[in-house]
Tab-separated table of C-alpha atoms in Angstrom:
chain	number	residue	atom	x	y	z
A	1	ASN	CA	-83.228	-75.671	41.458
A	2	ALA	CA	-83.915	-78.129	44.516
A	3	GLY	CA	-82.822	-75.240	46.978
A	4	VAL	CA	-82.157	-77.212	50.408
A	5	THR	CA	-82.383	-80.985	50.568
A	6	GLN	CA	-82.237	-83.156	53.473
A	7	THR	CA	-81.739	-86.985	53.715
A	8	PRO	CA	-82.940	-88.874	55.096
A	9	LYS	CA	-86.648	-88.233	56.044
A	10	PHE	CA	-87.317	-90.373	58.712
A	11	ARG	CA	-84.591	-92.442	61.120
A	12	VAL	CA	-85.025	-94.848	64.058
A	13	LEU	CA	-82.364	-95.407	66.033
A	14	LYS	CA	-81.825	-97.306	69.418
A	15	THR	CA	-80.389	-95.816	72.261
A	16	GLY	CA	-76.629	-95.627	72.137
A	17	GLN	CA	-76.218	-95.780	68.018
A	18	SER	CA	-74.669	-93.216	65.612
A	19	MET	CA	-75.733	-91.387	62.606
A	20	THR	CA	-74.985	-88.529	60.271
A	21	LEU	CA	-77.892	-86.322	58.835
A	22	LEU	CA	-76.968	-84.748	55.125
A	23	CYS	CA	-77.557	-81.462	54.148
A	24	ALA	CA	-77.007	-80.076	50.672
A	25	GLN	CA	-78.049	-76.495	49.227
A	26	ASP	CA	-77.655	-75.386	45.763
A	27	MET	CA	-77.666	-71.776	46.510
A	28	ASN	CA	-74.109	-70.827	46.658
A	29	HIS	CA	-74.853	-69.814	50.391
A	30	GLU	CA	-72.122	-68.862	52.839
A	31	TYR	CA	-73.911	-69.443	55.778
A	32	MET	CA	-75.613	-72.867	56.848
A	33	TYR	CA	-77.476	-74.157	60.180
A	34	TRP	CA	-79.256	-77.096	61.614
A	35	TYR	CA	-81.961	-76.592	64.047
A	36	ARG	CA	-84.206	-78.945	66.000
A	37	GLN	CA	-88.105	-78.651	66.353
A	38	ASP	CA	-89.959	-80.070	69.377
A	39	PRO	CA	-93.416	-79.267	70.450
A	40	GLY	CA	-94.105	-75.749	72.228
A	41	MET	CA	-90.463	-75.000	71.950
A	42	GLY	CA	-90.099	-73.477	68.194
A	43	LEU	CA	-86.864	-73.996	66.758
A	44	ARG	CA	-83.756	-74.108	68.398
A	45	LEU	CA	-80.181	-73.890	66.920
A	46	ILE	CA	-77.825	-76.578	67.620
A	47	HIS	CA	-74.580	-75.612	65.048
A	48	TYR	CA	-73.991	-73.605	62.009
A	49	SER	CA	-72.034	-72.620	60.095
A	50	VAL	CA	-70.181	-69.243	58.467
A	51	GLY	CA	-68.462	-70.691	55.322
A	52	GLU	CA	-66.523	-73.942	54.273
A	53	GLY	CA	-64.521	-75.282	56.655
A	54	THR	CA	-65.921	-73.418	59.779
A	55	THR	CA	-68.596	-74.289	62.138
A	56	ALA	CA	-69.778	-72.878	65.687
A	57	LYS	CA	-72.248	-73.815	68.531
A	58	GLY	CA	-75.726	-72.621	68.598
A	59	GLU	CA	-78.516	-73.134	71.761
A	60	VAL	CA	-78.316	-76.875	71.935
A	61	PRO	CA	-74.970	-78.074	70.866
A	62	ASP	CA	-74.704	-80.836	73.343
A	63	GLY	CA	-74.823	-84.633	71.755
A	64	TYR	CA	-74.030	-83.371	68.324
A	65	ASN	CA	-71.284	-82.605	65.808
A	66	VAL	CA	-71.056	-80.987	62.562
A	67	SER	CA	-68.599	-80.750	59.754
A	68	ARG	CA	-68.894	-78.475	56.560
A	69	LEU	CA	-65.934	-79.763	54.127
A	70	LYS	CA	-67.363	-78.332	50.880
A	71	LYS	CA	-69.500	-75.039	50.665
A	72	GLN	CA	-72.673	-76.943	49.493
A	73	ASN	CA	-72.716	-79.344	52.348
A	74	PHE	CA	-73.466	-79.291	56.093
A	75	LEU	CA	-73.611	-82.219	58.319
A	76	LEU	CA	-74.997	-83.277	61.820
A	77	GLY	CA	-73.431	-86.200	63.456
A	78	LEU	CA	-74.818	-88.151	66.505
A	79	GLU	CA	-72.245	-90.179	68.052
A	80	SER	CA	-74.028	-91.794	70.288
A	81	ALA	CA	-77.964	-91.397	70.079
A	82	ALA	CA	-80.227	-90.660	73.389
A	83	PRO	CA	-84.302	-90.593	73.520
A	84	SER	CA	-83.727	-86.842	74.598
A	85	GLN	CA	-82.391	-86.260	70.900
A	86	THR	CA	-85.892	-87.265	69.539
A	87	SER	CA	-86.887	-84.827	67.312
A	88	VAL	CA	-87.257	-83.061	64.054
A	89	TYR	CA	-84.307	-81.790	62.277
A	90	PHE	CA	-84.237	-78.964	59.808
A	91	CYS	CA	-81.071	-77.722	58.062
A	92	ALA	CA	-81.458	-73.901	56.488
A	93	SER	CA	-78.937	-71.640	54.535
A	94	SER	CA	-78.864	-67.931	53.883
A	95	TRP	CA	-76.411	-65.711	52.070
A	96	ASP	CA	-76.515	-63.068	55.456
A	97	ARG	CA	-76.184	-64.267	58.968
A	98	GLY	CA	-79.544	-63.493	60.565
A	99	ARG	CA	-80.458	-60.810	58.409
A	100	SER	CA	-81.668	-62.255	55.679
A	101	PRO	CA	-84.185	-65.433	54.718
A	102	LEU	CA	-83.421	-68.503	55.631
A	103	HIS	CA	-84.114	-71.153	53.350
A	104	PHE	CA	-85.220	-74.390	55.016
A	105	GLY	CA	-85.325	-77.845	54.144
A	106	ASN	CA	-88.160	-80.506	54.739
A	107	GLY	CA	-86.817	-81.903	57.826
A	108	THR	CA	-85.968	-85.513	59.219
A	109	ARG	CA	-87.692	-86.514	61.859
A	110	LEU	CA	-85.890	-88.857	64.106
A	111	THR	CA	-86.693	-91.225	66.950
A	112	VAL	CA	-84.462	-92.611	69.062
A	113	THR	CA	-85.720	-95.567	71.408
B	1	GLY	CA	-79.746	-63.028	75.287
B	2	GLU	CA	-82.804	-62.633	73.187
B	3	ASN	CA	-85.958	-63.726	74.505
B	4	VAL	CA	-89.241	-64.063	72.227
B	5	GLU	CA	-92.430	-64.709	72.835
B	6	GLN	CA	-95.423	-65.314	70.821
B	7	HIS	CA	-98.950	-65.715	71.480
B	8	PRO	CA	-101.294	-67.127	70.880
B	9	SER	CA	-100.351	-70.861	70.992
B	10	THR	CA	-103.372	-71.841	68.527
B	11	LEU	CA	-105.697	-69.808	66.973
B	12	SER	CA	-108.630	-70.753	65.206
B	13	VAL	CA	-110.881	-68.581	62.806
B	14	GLN	CA	-113.416	-68.863	60.297
B	15	GLU	CA	-112.628	-68.042	56.384
B	16	GLY	CA	-112.498	-64.480	55.492
B	17	ASP	CA	-112.420	-63.514	59.255
B	18	SER	CA	-108.531	-61.433	60.437
B	19	ALA	CA	-106.033	-63.670	62.197
B	20	VAL	CA	-103.421	-61.547	64.666
B	21	ILE	CA	-100.535	-63.070	66.092
B	22	LYS	CA	-98.481	-61.296	68.372
B	23	CYS	CA	-94.526	-61.415	69.555
B	24	THR	CA	-92.757	-59.647	72.181
B	25	TYR	CA	-88.678	-59.749	72.432
B	26	SER	CA	-86.172	-58.361	75.252
B	27	ASP	CA	-83.254	-57.517	73.302
B	28	SER	CA	-83.625	-53.808	72.274
B	29	ALA	CA	-80.665	-54.253	69.879
B	30	SER	CA	-82.740	-56.832	67.731
B	31	ASN	CA	-83.269	-55.137	64.381
B	32	TYR	CA	-84.629	-57.886	61.876
B	33	PHE	CA	-88.022	-59.773	62.637
B	34	PRO	CA	-89.075	-62.490	60.321
B	35	TRP	CA	-92.130	-64.703	59.939
B	36	TYR	CA	-92.172	-68.208	58.668
B	37	LYS	CA	-95.159	-70.328	57.863
B	38	GLN	CA	-94.916	-73.997	58.360
B	39	GLU	CA	-97.050	-76.344	56.774
B	40	LEU	CA	-97.564	-80.435	57.385
B	41	GLY	CA	-94.546	-82.126	56.591
B	42	LYS	CA	-92.575	-79.125	55.532
B	43	GLY	CA	-89.943	-76.764	56.782
B	44	PRO	CA	-90.781	-73.206	57.277
B	45	GLN	CA	-90.854	-70.698	54.436
B	46	LEU	CA	-90.522	-67.162	55.134
B	47	ILE	CA	-93.802	-65.058	54.138
B	48	ILE	CA	-92.741	-61.487	55.277
B	49	ASP	CA	-90.256	-60.025	57.134
B	50	ILE	CA	-89.412	-56.295	58.576
B	51	ARG	CA	-86.364	-54.181	59.529
B	52	SER	CA	-86.066	-51.966	62.679
B	53	ASN	CA	-86.225	-48.688	60.456
B	54	VAL	CA	-89.898	-49.700	59.403
B	55	GLY	CA	-93.007	-49.356	61.214
B	56	GLU	CA	-95.325	-51.373	58.699
B	57	LYS	CA	-95.168	-53.588	55.871
B	58	LYS	CA	-97.537	-54.960	53.563
B	59	ASP	CA	-97.962	-57.820	50.884
B	60	GLN	CA	-101.181	-58.706	50.004
B	61	ARG	CA	-103.432	-59.951	52.539
B	62	ILE	CA	-100.458	-60.402	54.939
B	63	ALA	CA	-99.053	-57.010	57.013
B	64	VAL	CA	-96.635	-56.749	59.960
B	65	THR	CA	-96.239	-53.953	62.563
B	66	LEU	CA	-93.415	-53.073	64.577
B	67	ASN	CA	-93.218	-51.358	67.675
B	68	LYS	CA	-89.647	-50.804	68.654
B	69	THR	CA	-90.618	-48.726	71.919
B	70	ALA	CA	-92.975	-51.474	73.302
B	71	LYS	CA	-90.433	-54.125	71.689
B	72	HIS	CA	-93.446	-56.181	70.067
B	73	PHE	CA	-94.283	-56.742	66.512
B	74	SER	CA	-97.428	-58.664	65.096
B	75	LEU	CA	-98.261	-60.318	61.889
B	76	HIS	CA	-102.147	-59.697	60.372
B	77	ILE	CA	-103.600	-61.942	57.991
B	78	THR	CA	-106.744	-60.586	56.186
B	79	GLU	CA	-109.710	-62.522	54.662
B	80	THR	CA	-108.292	-65.659	55.927
B	81	GLN	CA	-108.345	-68.627	53.700
B	82	PRO	CA	-108.228	-72.662	54.486
B	83	GLU	CA	-104.995	-72.546	52.678
B	84	ASP	CA	-103.371	-69.961	55.384
B	85	SER	CA	-104.012	-73.033	57.887
B	86	ALA	CA	-100.262	-73.718	59.219
B	87	VAL	CA	-98.083	-73.054	62.146
B	88	TYR	CA	-96.685	-69.812	62.184
B	89	PHE	CA	-93.098	-68.582	63.901
B	90	CYS	CA	-92.154	-65.252	64.506
B	91	ALA	CA	-88.300	-64.564	65.071
B	92	ALA	CA	-85.768	-61.438	65.957
B	93	THR	CA	-82.261	-61.072	65.022
B	94	THR	CA	-80.115	-59.272	67.527
B	95	GLY	CA	-76.876	-57.184	66.826
B	96	GLY	CA	-74.163	-56.127	69.141
B	97	THR	CA	-71.970	-58.930	70.321
B	98	SER	CA	-74.385	-61.218	69.299
B	99	TYR	CA	-74.540	-60.158	65.637
B	100	GLY	CA	-76.761	-62.231	63.527
B	101	LYS	CA	-78.204	-64.404	66.019
B	102	LEU	CA	-82.164	-65.355	65.135
B	103	THR	CA	-84.161	-66.475	68.018
B	104	PHE	CA	-87.539	-67.917	66.957
B	105	GLY	CA	-90.967	-67.645	68.994
B	106	GLN	CA	-92.598	-70.920	70.363
B	107	GLY	CA	-94.930	-71.167	67.400
B	108	THR	CA	-98.680	-70.358	66.518
B	109	ILE	CA	-100.940	-73.266	65.034
B	110	LEU	CA	-103.374	-71.314	62.858
B	111	THR	CA	-106.657	-73.313	61.941
B	112	VAL	CA	-109.242	-71.172	59.544
B	113	HIS	CA	-112.750	-73.311	58.873
B	114	PRO	CA	-114.281	-73.191	55.889
């Protein structure tokens, strides 16, 4: 089992460009999450999904969109990248919301210049 | 909403010493408290968790204690080894209207010197 796989691992964007981060999990988990990690701020929830076809906003959703067309995939989109979105992005999945372990991918390091 | 404060932000110990990381939370309805370890270049990985009906849990060299009255919980690592060097995050899950919302602390960089 691969667990949670994120692509790409690294990306550099210019301000205003768009991109999609891909997340795939092979554990048949219902719940999936996108977090961003910034120095000294821990992990902050961007968006999450409680099942195929559903999405919901987290703490810091502005500037991001998500889609969950298939249970195993959760996509994070940046329509018009800004320098403030420079961060490390982590995808995670779990079988229960908030009361079971999160399984994280290894992250995508995004730099917006 | 829930607020989780984690201290210290950095911790340096000698191999074989103990390390303690402390977290406080604000929401008395919080009922699940996991700890994650993040190694360089990787995603966080659960190392231990505790639920609100338990005061202490131990797994080999790692233990977590929970004081619901004071709203704080701690991670204890005994006989530290260089491979324990990593960033550690605490987290708390709330119930009530924010069911299942997981809030992370700011993280502690632990360095174990050989």
